Short mmCIF file of C-alpha atoms in Angstrom, two decimals:
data_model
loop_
_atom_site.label_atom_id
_atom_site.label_comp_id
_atom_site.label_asym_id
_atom_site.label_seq_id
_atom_site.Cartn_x
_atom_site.Cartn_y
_atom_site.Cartn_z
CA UNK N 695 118.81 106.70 108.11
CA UNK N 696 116.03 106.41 111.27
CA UNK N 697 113.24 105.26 110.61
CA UNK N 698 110.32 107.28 110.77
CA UNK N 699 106.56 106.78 111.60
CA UNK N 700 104.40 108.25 108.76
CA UNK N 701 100.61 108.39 108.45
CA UNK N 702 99.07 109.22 104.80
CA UNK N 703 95.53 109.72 104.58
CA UNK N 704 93.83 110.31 101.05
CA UNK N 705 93.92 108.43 97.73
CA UNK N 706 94.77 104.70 96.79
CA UNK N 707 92.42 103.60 93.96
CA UNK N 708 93.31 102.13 90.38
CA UNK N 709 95.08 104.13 87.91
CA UNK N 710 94.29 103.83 84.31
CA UNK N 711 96.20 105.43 81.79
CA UNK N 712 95.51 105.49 77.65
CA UNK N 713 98.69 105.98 75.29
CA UNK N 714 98.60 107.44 72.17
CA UNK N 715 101.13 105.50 70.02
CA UNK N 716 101.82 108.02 67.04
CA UNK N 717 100.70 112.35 67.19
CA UNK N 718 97.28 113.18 68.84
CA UNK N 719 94.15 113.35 66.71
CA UNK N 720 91.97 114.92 68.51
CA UNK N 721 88.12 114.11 68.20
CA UNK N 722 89.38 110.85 66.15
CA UNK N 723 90.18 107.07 66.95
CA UNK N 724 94.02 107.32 67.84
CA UNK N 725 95.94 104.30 68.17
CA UNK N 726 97.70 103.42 71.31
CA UNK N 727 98.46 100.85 74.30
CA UNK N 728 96.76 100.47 77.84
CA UNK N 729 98.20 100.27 80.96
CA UNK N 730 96.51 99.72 84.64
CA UNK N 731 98.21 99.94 88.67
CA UNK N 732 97.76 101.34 91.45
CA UNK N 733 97.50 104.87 91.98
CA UNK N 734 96.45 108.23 94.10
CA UNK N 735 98.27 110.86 94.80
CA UNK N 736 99.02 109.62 98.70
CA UNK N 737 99.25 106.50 97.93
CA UNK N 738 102.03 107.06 95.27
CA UNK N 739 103.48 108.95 98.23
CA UNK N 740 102.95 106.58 100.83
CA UNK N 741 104.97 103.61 98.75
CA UNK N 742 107.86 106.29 97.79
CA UNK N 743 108.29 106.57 101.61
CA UNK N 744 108.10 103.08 102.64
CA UNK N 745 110.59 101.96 99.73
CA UNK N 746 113.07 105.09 101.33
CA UNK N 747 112.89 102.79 104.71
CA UNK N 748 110.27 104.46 106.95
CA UNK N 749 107.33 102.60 108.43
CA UNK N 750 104.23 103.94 106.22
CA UNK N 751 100.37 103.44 106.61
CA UNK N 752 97.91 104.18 104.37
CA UNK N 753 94.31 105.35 105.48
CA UNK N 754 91.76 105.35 102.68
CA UNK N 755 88.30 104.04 101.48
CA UNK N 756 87.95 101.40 99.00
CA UNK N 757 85.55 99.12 97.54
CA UNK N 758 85.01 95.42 98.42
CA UNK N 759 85.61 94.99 94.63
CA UNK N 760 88.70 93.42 92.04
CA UNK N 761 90.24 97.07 92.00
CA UNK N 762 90.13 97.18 95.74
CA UNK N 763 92.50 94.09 96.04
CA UNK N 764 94.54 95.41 93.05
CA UNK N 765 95.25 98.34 95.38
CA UNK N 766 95.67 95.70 98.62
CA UNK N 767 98.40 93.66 96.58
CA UNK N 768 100.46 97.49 95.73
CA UNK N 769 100.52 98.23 99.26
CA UNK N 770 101.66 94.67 100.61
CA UNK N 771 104.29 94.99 97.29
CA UNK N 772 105.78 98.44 98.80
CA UNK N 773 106.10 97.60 102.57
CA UNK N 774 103.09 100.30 103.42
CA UNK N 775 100.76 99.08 106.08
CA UNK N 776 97.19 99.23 104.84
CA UNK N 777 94.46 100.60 107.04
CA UNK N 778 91.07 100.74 104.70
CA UNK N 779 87.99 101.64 105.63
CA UNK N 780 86.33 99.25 103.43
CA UNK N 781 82.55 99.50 101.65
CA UNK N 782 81.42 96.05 100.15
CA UNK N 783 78.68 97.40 98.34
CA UNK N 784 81.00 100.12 96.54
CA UNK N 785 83.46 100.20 93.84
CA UNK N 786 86.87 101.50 94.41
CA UNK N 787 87.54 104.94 93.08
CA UNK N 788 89.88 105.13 89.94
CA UNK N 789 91.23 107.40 87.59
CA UNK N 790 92.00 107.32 83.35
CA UNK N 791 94.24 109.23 81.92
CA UNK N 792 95.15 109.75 78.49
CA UNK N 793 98.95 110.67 77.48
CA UNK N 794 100.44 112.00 74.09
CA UNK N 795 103.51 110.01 73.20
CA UNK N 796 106.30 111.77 74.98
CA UNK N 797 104.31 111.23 78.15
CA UNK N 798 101.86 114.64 78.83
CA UNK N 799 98.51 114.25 79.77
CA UNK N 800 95.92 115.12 77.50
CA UNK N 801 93.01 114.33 79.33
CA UNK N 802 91.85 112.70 82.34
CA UNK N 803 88.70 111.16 84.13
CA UNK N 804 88.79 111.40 88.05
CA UNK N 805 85.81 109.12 89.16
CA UNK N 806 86.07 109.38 92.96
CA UNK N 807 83.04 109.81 94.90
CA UNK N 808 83.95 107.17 97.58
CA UNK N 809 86.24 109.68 99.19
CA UNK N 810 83.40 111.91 100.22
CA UNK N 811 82.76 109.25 102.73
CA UNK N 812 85.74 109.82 104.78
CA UNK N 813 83.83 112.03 107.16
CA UNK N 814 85.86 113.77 109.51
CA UNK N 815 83.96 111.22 112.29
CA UNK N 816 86.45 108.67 110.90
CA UNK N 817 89.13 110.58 112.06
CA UNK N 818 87.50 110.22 115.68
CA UNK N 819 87.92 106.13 115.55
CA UNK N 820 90.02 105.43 118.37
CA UNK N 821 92.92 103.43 116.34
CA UNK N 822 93.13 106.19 113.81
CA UNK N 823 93.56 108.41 116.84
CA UNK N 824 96.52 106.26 118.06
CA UNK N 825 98.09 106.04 114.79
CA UNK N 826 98.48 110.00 114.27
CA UNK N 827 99.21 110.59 117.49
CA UNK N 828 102.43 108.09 117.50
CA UNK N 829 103.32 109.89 113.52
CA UNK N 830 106.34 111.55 112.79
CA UNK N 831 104.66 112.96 109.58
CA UNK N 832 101.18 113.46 108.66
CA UNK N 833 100.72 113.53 105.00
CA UNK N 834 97.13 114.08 102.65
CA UNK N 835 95.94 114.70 99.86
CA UNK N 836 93.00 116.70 98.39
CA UNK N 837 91.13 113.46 97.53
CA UNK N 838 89.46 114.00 101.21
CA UNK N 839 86.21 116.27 101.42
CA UNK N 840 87.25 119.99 103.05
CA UNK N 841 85.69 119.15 106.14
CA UNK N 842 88.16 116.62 106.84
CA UNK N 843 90.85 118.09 105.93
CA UNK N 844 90.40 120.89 108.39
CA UNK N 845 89.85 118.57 110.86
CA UNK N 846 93.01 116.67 110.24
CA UNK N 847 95.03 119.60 110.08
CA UNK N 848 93.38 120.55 113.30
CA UNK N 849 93.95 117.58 115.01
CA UNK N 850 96.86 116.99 114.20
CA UNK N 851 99.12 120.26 113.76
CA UNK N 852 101.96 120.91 116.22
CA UNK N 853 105.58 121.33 116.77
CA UNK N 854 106.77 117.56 117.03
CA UNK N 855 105.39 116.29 113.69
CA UNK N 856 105.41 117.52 110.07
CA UNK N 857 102.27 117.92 108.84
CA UNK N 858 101.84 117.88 104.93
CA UNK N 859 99.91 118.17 102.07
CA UNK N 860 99.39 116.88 98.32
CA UNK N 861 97.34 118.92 95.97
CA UNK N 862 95.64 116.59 93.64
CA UNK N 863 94.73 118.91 91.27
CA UNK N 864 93.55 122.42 90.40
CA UNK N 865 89.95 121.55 91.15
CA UNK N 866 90.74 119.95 94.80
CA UNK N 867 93.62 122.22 95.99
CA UNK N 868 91.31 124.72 97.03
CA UNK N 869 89.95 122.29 99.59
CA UNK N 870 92.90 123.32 101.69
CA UNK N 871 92.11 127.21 101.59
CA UNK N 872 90.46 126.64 105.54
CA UNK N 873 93.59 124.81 106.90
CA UNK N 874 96.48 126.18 105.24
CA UNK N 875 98.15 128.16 108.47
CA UNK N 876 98.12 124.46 109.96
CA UNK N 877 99.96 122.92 106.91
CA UNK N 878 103.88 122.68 107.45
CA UNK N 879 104.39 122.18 103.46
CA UNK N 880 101.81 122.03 100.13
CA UNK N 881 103.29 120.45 97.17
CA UNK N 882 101.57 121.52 93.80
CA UNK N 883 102.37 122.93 90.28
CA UNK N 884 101.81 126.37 88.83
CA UNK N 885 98.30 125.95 88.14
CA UNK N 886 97.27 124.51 91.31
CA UNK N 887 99.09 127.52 93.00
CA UNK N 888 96.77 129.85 90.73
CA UNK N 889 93.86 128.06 91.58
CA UNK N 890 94.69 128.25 95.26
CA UNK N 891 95.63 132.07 95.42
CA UNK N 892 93.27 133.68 93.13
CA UNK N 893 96.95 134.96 91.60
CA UNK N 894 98.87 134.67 88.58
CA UNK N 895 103.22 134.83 89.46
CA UNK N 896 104.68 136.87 86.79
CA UNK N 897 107.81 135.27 87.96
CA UNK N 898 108.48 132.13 89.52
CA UNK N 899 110.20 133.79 92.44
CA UNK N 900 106.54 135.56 93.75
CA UNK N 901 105.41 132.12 94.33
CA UNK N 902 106.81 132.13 98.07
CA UNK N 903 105.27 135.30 98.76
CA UNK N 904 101.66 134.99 97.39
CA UNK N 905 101.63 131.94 98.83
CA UNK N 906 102.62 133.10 102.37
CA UNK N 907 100.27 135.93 101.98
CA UNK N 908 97.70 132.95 101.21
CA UNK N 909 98.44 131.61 104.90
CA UNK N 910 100.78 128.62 104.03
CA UNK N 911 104.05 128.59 105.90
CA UNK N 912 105.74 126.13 103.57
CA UNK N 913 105.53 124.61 99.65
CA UNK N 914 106.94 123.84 96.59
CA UNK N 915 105.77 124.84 93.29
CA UNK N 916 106.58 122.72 90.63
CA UNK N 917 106.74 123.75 86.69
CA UNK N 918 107.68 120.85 84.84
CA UNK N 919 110.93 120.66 83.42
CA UNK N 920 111.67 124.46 84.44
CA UNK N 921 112.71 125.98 87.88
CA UNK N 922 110.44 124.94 91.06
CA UNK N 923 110.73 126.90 93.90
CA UNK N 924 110.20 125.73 97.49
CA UNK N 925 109.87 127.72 101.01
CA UNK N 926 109.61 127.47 104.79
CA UNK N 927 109.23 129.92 107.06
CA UNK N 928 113.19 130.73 107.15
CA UNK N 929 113.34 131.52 103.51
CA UNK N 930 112.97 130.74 100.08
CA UNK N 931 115.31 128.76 97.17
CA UNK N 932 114.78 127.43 93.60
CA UNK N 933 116.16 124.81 91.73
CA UNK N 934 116.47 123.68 87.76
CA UNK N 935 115.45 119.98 87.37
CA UNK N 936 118.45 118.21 84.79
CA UNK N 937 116.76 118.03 81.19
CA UNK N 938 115.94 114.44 80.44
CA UNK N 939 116.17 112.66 77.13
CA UNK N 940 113.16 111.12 77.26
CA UNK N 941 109.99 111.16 79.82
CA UNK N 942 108.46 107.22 80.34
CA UNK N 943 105.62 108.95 81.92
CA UNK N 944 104.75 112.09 83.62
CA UNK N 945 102.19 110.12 86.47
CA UNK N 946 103.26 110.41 90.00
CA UNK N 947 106.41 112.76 89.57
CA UNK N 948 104.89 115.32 91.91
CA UNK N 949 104.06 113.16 94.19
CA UNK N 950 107.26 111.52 93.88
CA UNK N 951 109.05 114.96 94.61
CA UNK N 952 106.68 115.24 98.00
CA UNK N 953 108.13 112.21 99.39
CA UNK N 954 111.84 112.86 98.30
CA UNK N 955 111.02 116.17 100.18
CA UNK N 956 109.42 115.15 103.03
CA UNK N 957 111.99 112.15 103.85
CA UNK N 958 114.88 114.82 103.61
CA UNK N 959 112.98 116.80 106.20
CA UNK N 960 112.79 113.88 108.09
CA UNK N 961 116.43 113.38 108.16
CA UNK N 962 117.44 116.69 109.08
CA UNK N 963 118.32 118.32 105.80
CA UNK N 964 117.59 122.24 105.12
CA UNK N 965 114.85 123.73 102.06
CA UNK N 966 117.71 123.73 99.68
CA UNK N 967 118.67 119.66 100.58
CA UNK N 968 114.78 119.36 100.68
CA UNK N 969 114.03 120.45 97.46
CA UNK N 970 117.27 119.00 95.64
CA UNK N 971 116.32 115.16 96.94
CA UNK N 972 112.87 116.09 95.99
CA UNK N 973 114.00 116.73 92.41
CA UNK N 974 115.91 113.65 92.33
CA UNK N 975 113.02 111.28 93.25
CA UNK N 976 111.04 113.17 90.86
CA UNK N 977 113.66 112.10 88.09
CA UNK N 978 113.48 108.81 89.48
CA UNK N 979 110.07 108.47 89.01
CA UNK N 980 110.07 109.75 85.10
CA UNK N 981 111.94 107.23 84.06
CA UNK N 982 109.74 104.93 84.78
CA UNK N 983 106.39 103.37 83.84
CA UNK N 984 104.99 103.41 87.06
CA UNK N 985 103.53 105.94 89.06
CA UNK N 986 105.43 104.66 92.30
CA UNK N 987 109.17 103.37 90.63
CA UNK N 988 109.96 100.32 92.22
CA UNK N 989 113.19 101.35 91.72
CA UNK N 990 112.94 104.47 94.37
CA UNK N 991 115.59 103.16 97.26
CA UNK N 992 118.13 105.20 99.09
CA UNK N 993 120.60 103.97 96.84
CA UNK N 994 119.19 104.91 93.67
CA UNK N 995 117.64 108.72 95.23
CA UNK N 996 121.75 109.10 96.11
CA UNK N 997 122.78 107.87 92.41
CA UNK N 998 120.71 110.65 91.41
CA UNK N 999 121.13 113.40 93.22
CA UNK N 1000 124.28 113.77 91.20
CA UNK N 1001 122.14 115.27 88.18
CA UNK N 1002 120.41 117.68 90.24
CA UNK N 1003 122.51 121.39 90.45
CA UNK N 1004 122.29 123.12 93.85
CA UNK N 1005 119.64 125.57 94.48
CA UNK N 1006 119.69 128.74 94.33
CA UNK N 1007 118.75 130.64 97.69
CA UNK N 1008 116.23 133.66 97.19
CA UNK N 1009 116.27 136.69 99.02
#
């Protein structure tokens, strides 16, 4: 595999996530364990990447606080270069989850105002303007205000880099409504793609097209354990993730199948490779506690892939 440079620009705070031990009691005192890492949706990306052998960094704000080195000590633990822009008077943004038993979220807290100050005059900073220009990949998330996420897209779009995007959540993905004709790929699940088109698919299959019709030239749509479909401007394919026994937790699995994606892209593969090593670093990433599985190699993607069936191509 070449190695690739890759710029990721959006969260890396602290991840907190609540288990419930036995069946959720709503409104009630449930028993359960507590767990805390590193987390953010590009920065979950950004360590998938660097443990698949490409040369990452990570551009972010963070607090001059305990949670901001917690987040230092992840990327130094992944191989990811870390390029903070760092406020000593502020804390580091984090977000608490809490998750039934088998693993699904049933609530979650997203405190994250430090983001709003990545202004897009950060992006002007002359070593952030080096380090885009020399990326193979540009990758974000909706953590950043719109405003800079137009500008990045604007800045950086062209034909000799992939340029990328992470949806966060419902709530953010519509940040990217300015800037999607700019965005090579948008990864995000069924609800995100609702929230982004206005639209509900009847099928999984309209995905591709509502989303085109949206102004994004490229995506994948995930659903969970059922079919996610992925496109590109050459066509359209869907694929069945294997059924799993068990889940050890559901955090980071989409971001997990960006970077799976993404890295195939990289390497020359078509949407149907793309999606299929997407799916398996997704699987990866389930079976383990952490939101970025130390075990995610080239080896282990490869092991994989053997549970994943082909896609199918759409018409």
């Amino acid at each position: 595999m070449t190695k690739r440079e890759i710029t990721v620009l959006g969260g890396a705070h602290v991840d907190r996530r609540g288990r419930i031990s036995g069946t959720t009691v709503p409104g009630a005192s449930n028993p359960g364990t507590w767990f805390e890492e590193a987390g953010g949706g590009g920065f979950n990306a950004a360590r998938n990447l660097a443990r698949l052998g490409h040369r990452v960094r990570m551009i972010s704000p963070r607090g001059g606080d305990p949670a901001g080195d917690l987040v230092a000590a992840a990327a130094a633990a992944a191989g990811v270069i870390d390029c903070p822009f760092i406020f000593l008077d502020r804390k580091t943004p984090s977000y608490t989850a809490i998750l039934e038993k088998d693993g699904n979220l049933v609530i979650a807290l997203a405190d994250m105002d430090l983001y709003g100050s990545f202004s897009p005059r950060r992006l002007q900073q002359r070593a952030t303007r080096e380090i885009l220009a020399s990326s193979d990949l540009v990758l974000m998330d909706a953590n950043l205000p719109q405003e800079t996420l137009t500008a990045l897209v604007d800045a950086t779009a062209g034909p000799h880099r992939i340029l990328a995007g992470i949806a966060v959540s419902p709530a953010k993905v519509v940040r990217y409504r300015q800037s999607l004709t700019g965005l090579d790929f948008l990864f995000m699940n069924e609800a995100e793609a609702r929230a982004l088109t206005g639209a509900e698919a009847a099928d999984v299959e309209e995905w591709p097209s509502l989303l085109r019709s949206a102004g994004l030239a490229g995506g994948v749509v995930t659903r969970g354990g059922k079919a996610a479909v992925a496109f590109d401007r050459e066509g359209a394919c869907l694929a069945i993730p294997p059924a799993l026994p068990a889940l050890a937790d559901v955090t980071g699995a989409g971001d997990a199948l960006a970077s799976g994606f993404l890295a195939a892209r990289l390497a020359g593969f078509d949407l149907a490779g793309c999606l299929r090593r997407g799916i398996a670093a997704a699987v990866l990433t389930l079976h383990s506690l952490l939101a970025a599985a130390e075990e995610m190699s080239a080896d282990n993607l490869a092991r994989v892939l053997a549970l994943v069936p082909e896609p199918q191509m759409l018409s």
